[in-house]
Amino acid sequence: MSKPGWLHRQPLTRRLALGFGAVAGVVALLVAVFLVAGVRAAQEQAFVTGTMFDAVRHSTMRFQAVLDQETGARGYALSPTKGPLAPFRAGVADQRASSRAIDGLLAGQPALLAASHRVDAAAATWRQEYAEPLIAAAGSGAGTLPPSDAGKRLFDEVRTADQAYNSLLLTERAASADRLEASTRVVLAVLVSGLALAGLALVVVAVTLRRWVTTPIARLGEEARVVRLGDLDHAVRVDGPPELSALARDIDLMRLGLVEQLYEVDAARQEVEASHEALAAQAEDLRRSNRDLEQFAYVASHDLQEPLRKVASFCQLLQHRYSGQLDERADQYIAFAVDGAKRMQALINDLLAFSRVGRLGGERSEVALEDCVEQAQRNLAVSIEESGAVVTHEPLPTVWGEAPLLTALLQNLIGNGIKFRSAEPPHIHIGARRGGQEGAPEWELQCSDNGIGIEAQYADRIFVIFQRLHAREDYEGTGIGLAMAKKIVEHHGGRIWLDSTGGRGTTFRWTLPDLDRAAATASTPSEGALHV
């Protein structure tokens, strides 16, 4: 096999840089020639259409001014009244103005400028030797007029000098036009050559890219597809630029790494299968434990409540029938038993209500929170009337959820505002506003009261089941209300927290998903464990 040439040993970037550099050099040369020819053509065009045109125009105006002088002088001499010499003097001024303009236009053309000066010199000789003596003699009336033959001869010299100047001017204009045509042909030739070179460069670039890039990449793709189709023992090799050869080696190293990983994955798969079997056994244990917990809930709600009711009933009978007949200590013991039985019943009922949240799979639908607030107020009518509480609310949204649970949530929060009131009559206010980030809209609601408030350090503790911040003798309850509120909110996909920045009283805030989003993502609640 022959050794690859110098170019084939170069990286692809250097090859492309050399190729594009060569094309750029040729293009730059053509552009330079194009610019030089274009500038020259523009100069020639400006000379032909501007300088030469203006020079011809002023030449015509200058000769016309000389004619005006001749007419003015002759008219003055022949007029019996000897009118003013204004036409003669105006002709002299116009001639001098045209001569100055011609001098400015032909500053770089010495031959034309000399011919123009000869016209001015002939005109000056005619004025000095004929026109001015004629005017002087006619004006005095006593002198002899200069012979007209001399004036005619001098004026013919002016005409001859002007014709020679105009002939030279037209000759130079024709030569400039020829140069303009030649420059234009050069510009067109450069333009056509540039287009042809551009087309050739495109063909060369396409062929080069196909040879150096697309063909090696296609071969690399074929090699990779062989490996992808399952032949992991197929070595990936590609001849081409050093970059693609290095890429092929990297892919081959990746193939070898995949082979090693497959062996490791196979071993891990066997471990996962064993772990899966263990997890399946654990899941069965959890399902069995969940059934046991549900059985416990059933026993607590039926079997345990019945004997507890009997204990409470008979203790109350003892309290009613034998109150005052036994000693003071016996009455105290009976009161303790009655109170303990009642508290046990309340704890069991609240615990069962807490465990049922999210477990029984209540039906969800569109729920108007304003209806839930009204129902909660009806449930708390006695407490509201006894405490003189005032419950107000802003316009509340309609959400997707379980109406009984949302009513219980609002009832717990309103009931807390009534229970933990200050010396003033309770005032509970419920508000709502839009919240959440774009793509996850939600409602943020709040329940504010003017009660005794909660210190910020207890913001997390108050949502733990059976946690109390006050003695049982000060405020009744089992310490489960806010824990149930938290579970209801989380069951609906929201969160609840204590707003410790509200100042006086207590403010609870919680979120509920927007109606459309919640309805779209709603699913039947799965069987959950009983968390006690």
Coordinates of C-alpha atoms in Angstrom, one line a residue:
M1 CA 0.0 0.0 0.0
S2 CA 1.4 3.4 -1.0
K3 CA 2.1 6.0 1.6
P4 CA -0.6 8.7 1.7
G5 CA 0.4 12.1 0.3
W6 CA 1.1 15.2 2.3
L7 CA -2.4 16.6 1.7
H8 CA -4.2 13.4 2.9
R9 CA -2.2 13.5 6.1
Q10 CA -3.5 16.9 7.0
P11 CA -6.5 17.4 9.2
L12 CA -9.8 18.2 7.5
T13 CA -9.8 21.8 8.9
R14 CA -6.4 22.5 7.4
R15 CA -7.5 21.0 4.0
L16 CA -10.6 23.2 4.0
A17 CA -8.6 26.2 5.1
L18 CA -6.1 25.7 2.2
G19 CA -8.8 25.2 -0.4
F20 CA -10.9 28.1 0.8
G21 CA -7.8 30.2 1.1
A22 CA -6.9 29.6 -2.5
V23 CA -10.4 30.4 -3.7
A24 CA -10.4 33.5 -1.5
G25 CA -7.1 34.6 -3.1
V26 CA -8.4 34.3 -6.6
V27 CA -11.6 36.0 -5.7
A28 CA -9.7 38.8 -4.0
L29 CA -7.6 39.3 -7.2
L30 CA -10.7 39.4 -9.3
V31 CA -12.3 41.9 -7.0
A32 CA -9.2 44.1 -7.1
V33 CA -9.2 44.1 -10.9
F34 CA -12.9 44.7 -10.9
L35 CA -12.6 47.6 -8.5
V36 CA -9.7 49.2 -10.5
A37 CA -11.6 48.8 -13.8
G38 CA -14.8 50.0 -12.2
V39 CA -13.1 53.1 -10.7
R40 CA -11.4 53.9 -14.0
A41 CA -14.7 53.4 -15.9
A42 CA -16.5 55.7 -13.4
Q43 CA -13.8 58.4 -13.9
E44 CA -14.0 58.2 -17.7
Q45 CA -17.7 58.3 -17.5
A46 CA -17.6 61.4 -15.3
F47 CA -15.1 63.0 -17.6
V48 CA -17.2 62.3 -20.7
T49 CA -20.6 63.1 -19.3
G50 CA -19.5 65.8 -16.9
T51 CA -16.2 67.6 -17.6
M52 CA -16.3 67.4 -21.4
F53 CA -20.0 68.2 -21.6
D54 CA -19.6 71.3 -19.5
A55 CA -16.5 72.3 -21.4
V56 CA -18.4 72.1 -24.7
R57 CA -21.3 74.1 -23.2
H58 CA -19.1 76.8 -21.9
S59 CA -17.2 77.0 -25.2
T60 CA -20.4 77.6 -27.0
M61 CA -21.4 80.2 -24.4
R62 CA -18.0 81.9 -24.7
F63 CA -18.2 82.2 -28.5
Q64 CA -21.7 83.5 -28.2
A65 CA -20.4 86.1 -25.8
V66 CA -17.8 87.2 -28.4
L67 CA -20.6 87.4 -31.0
D68 CA -22.6 89.6 -28.6
Q69 CA -19.5 91.9 -28.3
E70 CA -19.2 92.1 -32.1
T71 CA -22.9 92.9 -32.5
G72 CA -22.8 95.4 -29.7
A73 CA -19.8 97.3 -31.0
R74 CA -21.1 97.4 -34.6
G75 CA -24.6 98.4 -33.5
Y76 CA -23.1 101.2 -31.4
A77 CA -21.1 102.5 -34.4
L78 CA -24.0 102.4 -36.8
S79 CA -26.6 103.9 -34.5
P80 CA -27.2 107.6 -35.0
T81 CA -28.3 108.1 -31.4
K82 CA -25.3 106.2 -29.9
G83 CA -27.2 104.1 -27.4
P84 CA -25.6 102.5 -24.3
L85 CA -22.7 99.9 -24.6
A86 CA -24.4 97.5 -22.2
P87 CA -24.6 94.6 -24.7
F88 CA -20.9 94.9 -25.5
R89 CA -19.9 95.0 -21.9
A90 CA -22.2 92.1 -21.0
G91 CA -20.6 90.1 -23.8
V92 CA -17.1 90.8 -22.3
A93 CA -18.2 89.7 -18.8
D94 CA -19.9 86.5 -20.1
Q95 CA -16.8 85.7 -22.1
R96 CA -14.5 86.0 -19.1
A97 CA -16.9 84.0 -16.9
S98 CA -17.0 81.2 -19.5
S99 CA -13.2 81.3 -19.8
R100 CA -12.8 80.9 -16.0
A101 CA -15.2 78.0 -16.0
I102 CA -13.3 76.3 -18.9
D103 CA -10.0 76.9 -17.0
G104 CA -11.4 75.1 -13.9
L105 CA -12.8 72.2 -16.0
L106 CA -9.6 71.6 -18.0
A107 CA -7.1 72.1 -15.2
G108 CA -5.6 68.7 -15.9
Q109 CA -5.6 68.9 -19.7
P110 CA -2.7 71.2 -20.8
A111 CA -3.3 70.9 -24.5
L112 CA -7.0 71.8 -24.3
L113 CA -6.2 74.5 -21.8
A114 CA -3.6 76.1 -24.3
A115 CA -6.1 75.9 -27.1
S116 CA -8.7 77.7 -24.9
H117 CA -6.3 80.4 -24.0
R118 CA -5.6 80.9 -27.7
V119 CA -9.3 81.7 -28.3
D120 CA -9.2 84.2 -25.4
A121 CA -6.1 85.8 -26.8
A122 CA -7.6 86.1 -30.3
A123 CA -10.7 87.6 -28.8
A124 CA -8.6 90.1 -26.8
T125 CA -6.6 91.1 -29.9
W126 CA -9.9 91.7 -31.8
R127 CA -11.2 93.9 -29.0
Q128 CA -8.0 96.0 -28.7
E129 CA -7.3 96.4 -32.4
Y130 CA -10.8 96.8 -33.7
A131 CA -13.8 96.8 -31.4
E132 CA -12.5 99.4 -28.8
P133 CA -11.1 101.8 -31.4
L134 CA -14.4 101.5 -33.3
I135 CA -16.3 102.4 -30.2
A136 CA -14.0 105.3 -29.4
A137 CA -14.2 106.8 -32.9
A138 CA -17.9 106.4 -33.2
G139 CA -18.4 108.0 -29.8
S140 CA -16.3 111.1 -30.5
G141 CA -17.8 111.7 -33.9
A142 CA -14.6 113.3 -35.2
G143 CA -12.4 110.3 -35.7
T144 CA -12.0 108.0 -38.6
L145 CA -13.6 104.5 -38.2
P146 CA -11.2 101.6 -38.4
P147 CA -11.5 99.6 -41.7
S148 CA -14.1 96.9 -41.6
D149 CA -11.7 94.5 -43.4
A150 CA -9.3 94.6 -40.5
G151 CA -12.2 93.8 -38.1
K152 CA -13.4 91.0 -40.3
R153 CA -9.8 89.5 -40.5
L154 CA -9.3 89.7 -36.7
F155 CA -12.8 88.2 -36.0
D156 CA -12.0 85.3 -38.4
E157 CA -8.9 84.6 -36.4
V158 CA -11.1 84.4 -33.2
R159 CA -13.5 82.0 -35.1
T160 CA -10.5 79.9 -36.4
A161 CA -9.0 79.6 -32.9
D162 CA -12.5 78.6 -31.5
Q163 CA -13.0 76.0 -34.2
A164 CA -9.5 74.5 -33.5
Y165 CA -10.3 74.4 -29.8
N166 CA -13.6 72.7 -30.3
S167 CA -12.1 70.2 -32.7
L168 CA -9.4 69.3 -30.2
L169 CA -12.1 69.1 -27.5
L170 CA -14.3 66.7 -29.5
T171 CA -11.2 64.6 -30.3
E172 CA -10.3 64.3 -26.6
R173 CA -14.0 63.5 -25.8
A174 CA -14.0 60.7 -28.4
A175 CA -10.8 59.3 -27.0
S176 CA -12.2 59.4 -23.5
A177 CA -15.3 57.6 -24.7
D178 CA -13.1 54.9 -26.2
R179 CA -11.3 54.5 -22.9
L180 CA -14.7 54.3 -21.1
E181 CA -15.8 51.6 -23.5
A182 CA -12.6 49.7 -22.9
S183 CA -13.0 49.9 -19.1
T184 CA -16.6 48.8 -19.4
R185 CA -15.5 45.7 -21.4
V186 CA -12.9 45.0 -18.7
V187 CA -15.5 45.2 -15.9
L188 CA -17.9 42.9 -17.8
A189 CA -15.0 40.5 -18.5
V190 CA -14.1 40.4 -14.8
L191 CA -17.7 40.0 -13.8
V192 CA -18.2 37.1 -16.2
S193 CA -14.9 35.5 -15.1
G194 CA -15.9 35.9 -11.5
L195 CA -19.3 34.2 -12.1
A196 CA -17.6 31.3 -14.0
L197 CA -15.0 31.0 -11.2
A198 CA -17.8 31.0 -8.6
G199 CA -19.5 28.2 -10.5
L200 CA -16.3 26.2 -10.8
A201 CA -15.5 26.8 -7.1
L202 CA -19.0 25.5 -6.1
V203 CA -18.4 22.4 -8.2
V204 CA -14.9 21.9 -6.6
V205 CA -16.3 22.5 -3.1
A206 CA -19.1 20.0 -3.7
V207 CA -16.7 17.3 -5.0
T208 CA -14.2 18.0 -2.2
L209 CA -16.8 17.9 0.5
R210 CA -18.2 14.7 -0.9
R211 CA -14.8 13.1 -1.0
W212 CA -13.5 14.4 2.3
V213 CA -16.7 14.6 4.4
T214 CA -19.9 13.0 3.2
T215 CA -18.5 9.7 1.8
P216 CA -16.4 9.0 5.0
I217 CA -19.3 9.9 7.2
A218 CA -21.6 7.7 5.2
R219 CA -19.2 4.8 5.6
L220 CA -18.9 5.5 9.3
G221 CA -22.7 5.4 9.5
E222 CA -22.8 2.0 7.8
E223 CA -20.2 0.7 10.3
A224 CA -22.2 2.1 13.2
R225 CA -25.4 0.5 11.9
V226 CA -23.8 -2.9 11.7
V227 CA -23.0 -2.5 15.4
R228 CA -26.4 -1.1 16.2
L229 CA -28.1 -4.1 14.6
G230 CA -26.4 -6.4 17.1
D231 CA -23.0 -7.3 15.7
L232 CA -21.1 -6.0 18.7
D233 CA -17.9 -7.9 17.6
H234 CA -17.7 -5.8 14.4
A235 CA -14.7 -3.4 14.6
V236 CA -15.4 0.1 13.3
R237 CA -12.8 1.3 10.9
V238 CA -13.0 4.3 8.4
D239 CA -10.4 5.7 6.1
G240 CA -10.6 9.5 5.7
P241 CA -9.5 12.7 7.3
P242 CA -7.7 12.4 10.6
E243 CA -10.7 13.8 12.5
L244 CA -13.1 11.1 11.1
S245 CA -10.6 8.4 11.7
A246 CA -10.3 9.5 15.3
L247 CA -14.1 9.6 15.5
A248 CA -14.2 6.0 14.2
R249 CA -11.7 4.9 16.9
D250 CA -13.7 6.6 19.6
I251 CA -16.9 4.9 18.4
D252 CA -15.0 1.6 18.4
L253 CA -13.8 2.2 21.9
M254 CA -17.4 3.0 22.9
R255 CA -18.5 -0.3 21.3
L256 CA -15.9 -2.1 23.5
G257 CA -17.2 -0.2 26.5
L258 CA -20.8 -1.2 25.7
V259 CA -19.8 -4.8 25.4
E260 CA -18.3 -4.7 28.9
Q261 CA -21.3 -2.8 30.2
L262 CA -23.6 -5.4 28.7
Y263 CA -21.9 -8.1 30.7
E264 CA -22.3 -6.0 33.8
V265 CA -25.9 -5.2 32.9
D266 CA -26.7 -8.9 32.5
A267 CA -25.3 -9.6 36.0
A268 CA -27.2 -6.6 37.4
R269 CA -30.3 -7.9 35.7
Q270 CA -30.1 -11.1 37.5
E271 CA -29.7 -9.2 40.8
V272 CA -32.7 -6.9 39.8
E273 CA -34.8 -10.0 39.2
A274 CA -34.0 -11.3 42.6
S275 CA -34.7 -7.9 44.1
H276 CA -38.0 -7.8 42.2
E277 CA -39.1 -11.0 43.7
A278 CA -38.2 -9.7 47.1
L279 CA -40.1 -6.5 46.4
A280 CA -43.1 -8.5 45.2
A281 CA -43.0 -10.4 48.5
Q282 CA -42.7 -7.1 50.4
A283 CA -45.6 -5.6 48.4
E284 CA -47.7 -8.6 49.3
D285 CA -46.8 -8.1 53.0
L286 CA -47.7 -4.4 52.7
R287 CA -51.1 -5.3 51.1
R288 CA -51.7 -7.7 53.9
S289 CA -50.7 -5.1 56.5
N290 CA -53.0 -2.6 54.8
R291 CA -55.9 -5.0 55.0
D292 CA -55.0 -5.6 58.7
L293 CA -55.1 -1.8 59.2
E294 CA -58.5 -1.5 57.5
Q295 CA -59.7 -4.3 59.7
F296 CA -58.4 -2.3 62.7
A297 CA -60.3 0.7 61.5
Y298 CA -63.5 -1.4 61.2
V299 CA -63.0 -2.8 64.7
A300 CA -62.3 0.7 66.1
S301 CA -65.4 2.1 64.5
H302 CA -67.7 -0.8 65.6
D303 CA -66.4 -3.2 68.1
L304 CA -64.4 -0.7 70.2
Q305 CA -67.0 2.0 70.1
E306 CA -69.8 -0.2 71.5
P307 CA -68.1 -1.2 74.8
L308 CA -66.8 2.3 75.1
R309 CA -70.3 3.7 74.8
K310 CA -71.4 1.2 77.5
V311 CA -68.6 2.3 79.8
A312 CA -69.5 6.0 79.2
S313 CA -73.2 5.4 79.6
F314 CA -72.9 3.4 82.9
C315 CA -70.4 6.0 84.3
Q316 CA -72.9 8.7 83.5
L317 CA -75.6 6.7 85.2
L318 CA -73.4 6.3 88.3
Q319 CA -72.7 10.0 88.2
H320 CA -76.4 10.9 87.9
R321 CA -77.8 8.4 90.4
Y322 CA -75.1 8.4 93.1
S323 CA -73.9 12.0 92.9
G324 CA -73.8 13.3 96.4
Q325 CA -74.5 9.9 98.0
L326 CA -70.9 8.8 98.0
D327 CA -68.0 10.6 99.4
E328 CA -66.3 13.5 97.5
R329 CA -63.4 11.3 96.2
A330 CA -65.9 8.7 94.7
D331 CA -67.7 11.6 92.8
Q332 CA -64.3 12.8 91.5
Y333 CA -63.4 9.3 90.3
I334 CA -66.7 8.9 88.5
A335 CA -66.2 12.3 86.8
F336 CA -62.7 11.3 85.7
A337 CA -64.1 8.1 84.2
V338 CA -66.9 9.9 82.4
D339 CA -64.5 12.5 81.0
G340 CA -62.0 9.9 79.9
A341 CA -64.7 7.9 78.1
K342 CA -65.9 11.0 76.3
R343 CA -62.4 12.0 75.2
M344 CA -61.7 8.4 74.1
Q345 CA -64.8 8.5 71.9
A346 CA -63.8 11.9 70.4
L347 CA -60.2 10.6 69.7
I348 CA -61.5 7.5 68.0
N349 CA -64.0 9.5 65.9
D350 CA -61.4 12.1 64.9
L351 CA -58.8 9.4 64.2
L352 CA -61.2 7.5 61.9
A353 CA -62.2 10.7 60.1
F354 CA -58.5 11.5 59.6
S355 CA -57.7 8.0 58.3
R356 CA -60.6 8.1 55.8
V357 CA -59.2 11.2 54.0
G358 CA -58.0 10.1 50.6
R359 CA -58.6 6.4 51.3
L360 CA -62.3 5.8 50.7
G361 CA -62.1 7.3 47.1
G362 CA -64.9 9.8 47.2
E363 CA -66.3 11.1 43.9
R364 CA -64.8 14.3 42.6
S365 CA -66.6 17.0 40.8
E366 CA -66.8 20.8 40.3
V367 CA -67.2 22.3 43.8
A368 CA -68.2 25.9 44.4
L369 CA -66.2 27.0 47.5
E370 CA -68.8 29.6 48.4
D371 CA -71.3 26.7 48.9
C372 CA -68.8 24.9 51.1
V373 CA -68.4 28.1 53.2
E374 CA -72.2 28.3 53.7
Q375 CA -72.4 24.7 54.6
A376 CA -69.6 25.0 57.1
Q377 CA -71.4 28.0 58.7
R378 CA -74.6 26.0 59.0
N379 CA -72.6 23.2 60.7
L380 CA -71.1 25.7 63.1
A381 CA -74.3 27.7 63.6
V382 CA -74.4 27.1 67.3
S383 CA -70.8 28.1 67.9
I384 CA -71.2 31.2 65.7
E385 CA -74.3 32.3 67.5
E386 CA -72.9 31.7 71.0
S387 CA -69.6 33.6 70.2
G388 CA -71.1 36.3 68.1
A389 CA -68.7 35.5 65.3
V390 CA -68.9 37.2 61.9
V391 CA -67.8 35.2 58.9
T392 CA -67.1 37.1 55.6
H393 CA -65.6 36.0 52.3
E394 CA -64.6 37.4 49.0
P395 CA -65.8 35.9 45.7
L396 CA -64.5 32.3 45.8
P397 CA -63.6 30.1 42.9
T398 CA -65.0 26.8 41.7
V399 CA -62.5 24.0 42.0
W400 CA -62.3 20.2 41.2
G401 CA -62.5 18.1 44.4
E402 CA -64.6 16.3 47.0
A403 CA -67.2 18.7 48.4
P404 CA -67.5 17.0 51.9
L405 CA -63.7 17.2 52.4
L406 CA -63.5 20.8 51.3
T407 CA -66.4 21.6 53.6
A408 CA -64.6 19.9 56.5
L409 CA -61.4 21.9 55.6
L410 CA -63.3 25.2 55.8
Q411 CA -65.2 24.1 58.9
N412 CA -62.0 23.3 60.8
L413 CA -60.4 26.6 59.9
I414 CA -63.5 28.7 60.8
G415 CA -64.0 26.6 63.9
N416 CA -60.4 27.3 65.0
G417 CA -61.0 31.0 64.5
I418 CA -64.0 30.8 66.8
K419 CA -62.4 28.5 69.4
F420 CA -59.1 30.4 69.8
R421 CA -60.8 33.9 70.0
S422 CA -59.6 36.9 71.9
A423 CA -61.7 39.2 74.1
E424 CA -63.3 40.7 71.0
P425 CA -66.0 38.9 69.0
P426 CA -64.5 36.6 66.4
H427 CA -64.2 37.9 62.9
I428 CA -63.2 35.4 60.3
H429 CA -62.5 36.4 56.6
I430 CA -61.9 34.0 53.7
G431 CA -60.2 35.3 50.5
A432 CA -58.9 34.0 47.2
R433 CA -56.5 35.1 44.5
R434 CA -54.7 33.6 41.5
G435 CA -51.3 32.2 42.1
G436 CA -48.8 29.6 40.8
Q437 CA -46.3 29.7 38.0
E438 CA -47.0 29.7 34.2
G439 CA -48.0 26.3 33.1
A440 CA -49.2 25.3 36.7
P441 CA -52.0 27.7 37.6
E442 CA -53.6 27.4 41.0
W443 CA -55.7 29.3 43.5
E444 CA -54.3 30.6 46.7
L445 CA -56.9 30.9 49.5
Q446 CA -56.6 32.3 53.0
C447 CA -58.5 32.2 56.2
S448 CA -57.8 35.1 58.6
D449 CA -59.1 35.8 62.1
N450 CA -58.6 38.2 65.0
G451 CA -58.0 35.6 67.6
I452 CA -55.1 35.0 70.0
G453 CA -52.7 34.1 67.1
I454 CA -49.9 31.5 66.8
E455 CA -46.2 32.1 67.2
A456 CA -44.1 31.6 64.1
Q457 CA -41.9 29.0 65.9
Y458 CA -44.9 26.6 66.0
A459 CA -45.7 26.9 62.3
D460 CA -44.8 23.3 61.6
R461 CA -45.9 21.7 64.8
I462 CA -49.5 22.7 64.6
F463 CA -50.0 20.5 61.5
V464 CA -48.8 17.3 63.4
I465 CA -51.6 15.0 64.6
F466 CA -52.5 15.2 68.3
Q467 CA -50.1 18.2 68.8
R468 CA -51.6 20.9 71.0
L469 CA -50.2 24.3 72.0
H470 CA -52.6 24.8 74.9
A471 CA -53.7 22.8 77.9
R472 CA -56.8 20.7 77.5
E473 CA -58.5 22.6 80.4
D474 CA -58.1 25.9 78.4
Y475 CA -59.3 24.8 75.0
E476 CA -61.2 21.6 74.2
G477 CA -60.3 19.4 71.3
T478 CA -58.2 16.4 70.3
G479 CA -55.4 18.3 68.3
I480 CA -56.3 16.6 65.0
G481 CA -58.2 19.5 63.2
L482 CA -55.2 21.2 61.5
A483 CA -53.6 17.8 60.7
M484 CA -56.8 16.8 58.9
A485 CA -56.9 20.2 57.1
K486 CA -53.3 19.5 55.9
K487 CA -54.2 16.0 54.7
I488 CA -57.3 17.3 52.9
V489 CA -55.3 20.0 51.1
E490 CA -52.5 17.6 50.1
H491 CA -55.1 15.1 48.9
H492 CA -56.3 17.7 46.5
G493 CA -52.8 18.5 45.3
G494 CA -52.2 21.6 47.2
R495 CA -50.2 22.8 50.3
I496 CA -51.1 24.7 53.5
W497 CA -49.0 26.9 55.7
L498 CA -49.2 29.4 58.5
D499 CA -48.7 33.0 57.4
S500 CA -46.7 34.5 60.3
T501 CA -46.4 38.0 58.6
G502 CA -50.0 38.9 59.0
G503 CA -49.7 40.7 62.3
R504 CA -52.6 40.3 64.7
G505 CA -54.6 37.1 64.8
T506 CA -54.0 34.0 62.7
T507 CA -53.9 33.6 58.9
F508 CA -53.8 30.2 57.2
R509 CA -53.0 30.1 53.5
W510 CA -53.5 27.1 51.2
T511 CA -53.5 26.3 47.5
L512 CA -55.8 24.3 45.3
P513 CA -55.1 23.5 41.6
D514 CA -56.9 25.5 38.9
L515 CA -60.2 23.9 37.8
D516 CA -59.1 23.0 34.2
R517 CA -55.7 21.6 35.3
A518 CA -57.1 19.6 38.2
A519 CA -59.9 18.1 36.1
A520 CA -57.4 17.2 33.3
T521 CA -55.1 15.4 35.7
A522 CA -57.8 13.9 38.0
S523 CA -57.5 10.2 38.5
T524 CA -59.2 7.7 40.8
P525 CA -57.4 7.7 44.1
S526 CA -55.4 4.5 44.7
E527 CA -55.8 2.5 47.8
G528 CA -53.7 4.1 50.6
A529 CA -52.4 3.0 53.9
L530 CA -54.0 4.0 57.2
H531 CA -51.6 6.5 58.7
V532 CA -52.2 6.7 62.5

